[in-house]
Amino acid sequence: MIDIHCHILHGIDDGADSMAESVAMARIAYEDGVRDIIATPHFNSLWRNEAGLVRRKTAELQRKLDQAGIAVTIHPGNEVRLENKATFMRDTEQGAYCYLDDAGRFVLLEQRWAEYDPDTPELVAWLLARGTTPIVPHPERHHFFRERPELVERIVAAGAWLQVSADSLTGRSGDDVQRFADWLVDRDLAHTLATDAHNVNRKPNLSEGFRRVRERAGQERADQIARRMAGILQRPSAAD
């Protein structure tokens, strides 16, 4: 399995506190069946973890995992918050953050917590024109999406993917969040799953998310999601 959203890099946001905790998270993920983790530290007005730093921290963690014999590959990424349209476009054009893949085909594009950004459909179209598919993390945890699910449907219609978190599907983030996560699964709007793990307590648990999808939507749907996620890290062929 591939975890496309994980705050495993230590000391740069609200994720792992130490290298030891980063290693422990990777070990938990391995035991859960994960073999690739995209490290996605926050990129926002509070934690501006730019691409160079993320790549250095990723390489540092990978060396530690190799030394410890933990067969998990760490890939650089970011969870990029949409603070406003102008700032996001500027940061994108300047290459300030990491995409989820080396080719820049996918980016984890987070909404602000206070309110929905009405420029989102426009930015989805702008990114798609640049060859990048935005993946919106944990929409089930945003109150405005739960209150107005048509907003989710609008950005999906524009071409965005959604990422539902395993903790949401298992109820660890609350009943309202779980109900909306289930609603997304039932309507085939859970395009990807991830852990959004931050430490050894809010830990990697991707298999639990897939179990919940299988229970509600069947094995074929779970396999479809897994294939879509695997494609994020696959290098595009010359024909693409």
PDB file of C-alpha atoms in Angstrom, residues 6-26 39-42 47 49 53-54 56-65 74 197-199:
ATOM      1  CA  CYS A   6       1.551  11.526   6.287  1.00  0.00           C
ATOM      2  CA  HIS A   7       3.305  13.978   8.616  1.00  0.00           C
ATOM      3  CA  ILE A   8       6.225  11.657   9.252  1.00  0.00           C
ATOM      4  CA  LEU A   9       9.092  14.154   8.937  1.00  0.00           C
ATOM      5  CA  HIS A  10      10.149  15.268  12.378  1.00  0.00           C
ATOM      6  CA  GLY A  11      10.451  18.733  13.834  1.00  0.00           C
ATOM      7  CA  ILE A  12       9.010  20.822  11.004  1.00  0.00           C
ATOM      8  CA  ASP A  13       5.270  20.942  11.711  1.00  0.00           C
ATOM      9  CA  ASP A  14       2.741  19.339  14.062  1.00  0.00           C
ATOM     10  CA  GLY A  15       3.824  15.863  13.007  1.00  0.00           C
ATOM     11  CA  ALA A  16       6.566  13.638  14.452  1.00  0.00           C
ATOM     12  CA  ASP A  17       8.488  15.242  17.310  1.00  0.00           C
ATOM     13  CA  SER A  18      11.751  13.390  16.809  1.00  0.00           C
ATOM     14  CA  MET A  19      13.625  11.153  14.413  1.00  0.00           C
ATOM     15  CA  ALA A  20      12.879   8.251  16.760  1.00  0.00           C
ATOM     16  CA  GLU A  21       9.170   8.902  16.384  1.00  0.00           C
ATOM     17  CA  SER A  22       9.503   9.166  12.602  1.00  0.00           C
ATOM     18  CA  VAL A  23      11.199   5.756  12.547  1.00  0.00           C
ATOM     19  CA  ALA A  24       8.547   4.319  14.856  1.00  0.00           C
ATOM     20  CA  MET A  25       5.788   5.623  12.558  1.00  0.00           C
ATOM     21  CA  ALA A  26       7.479   4.030   9.557  1.00  0.00           C
ATOM     22  CA  ALA A  39       5.843  12.749   3.444  1.00  0.00           C
ATOM     23  CA  THR A  40       3.498  15.731   3.368  1.00  0.00           C
ATOM     24  CA  PRO A  41       4.493  18.395   5.905  1.00  0.00           C
ATOM     25  CA  HIS A  42       2.303  21.462   5.981  1.00  0.00           C
ATOM     26  CA  TRP A  47       4.552  26.174   8.522  1.00  0.00           C
ATOM     27  CA  ASN A  49       8.089  23.938   4.572  1.00  0.00           C
ATOM     28  CA  LEU A  53      13.891  21.457   3.128  1.00  0.00           C
ATOM     29  CA  VAL A  54      11.367  18.675   2.536  1.00  0.00           C
ATOM     30  CA  ARG A  56      16.610  17.086   2.653  1.00  0.00           C
ATOM     31  CA  LYS A  57      14.486  15.833   5.550  1.00  0.00           C
ATOM     32  CA  THR A  58      13.107  13.023   3.395  1.00  0.00           C
ATOM     33  CA  ALA A  59      16.599  11.844   2.452  1.00  0.00           C
ATOM     34  CA  GLU A  60      17.665  12.023   6.103  1.00  0.00           C
ATOM     35  CA  LEU A  61      14.749   9.866   7.225  1.00  0.00           C
ATOM     36  CA  GLN A  62      15.308   7.403   4.389  1.00  0.00           C
ATOM     37  CA  ARG A  63      18.905   6.857   5.515  1.00  0.00           C
ATOM     38  CA  LYS A  64      17.682   6.103   9.047  1.00  0.00           C
ATOM     39  CA  LEU A  65      15.087   3.634   7.793  1.00  0.00           C
ATOM     40  CA  ILE A  74       9.792   7.858   1.751  1.00  0.00           C
ATOM     41  CA  ALA A 197      -0.792  10.282  10.558  1.00  0.00           C
ATOM     42  CA  HIS A 198       1.038  12.740  12.825  1.00  0.00           C
ATOM     43  CA  ASN A 199       2.654  10.569  15.511  1.00  0.00           C
TER      44      ASN A 199
END
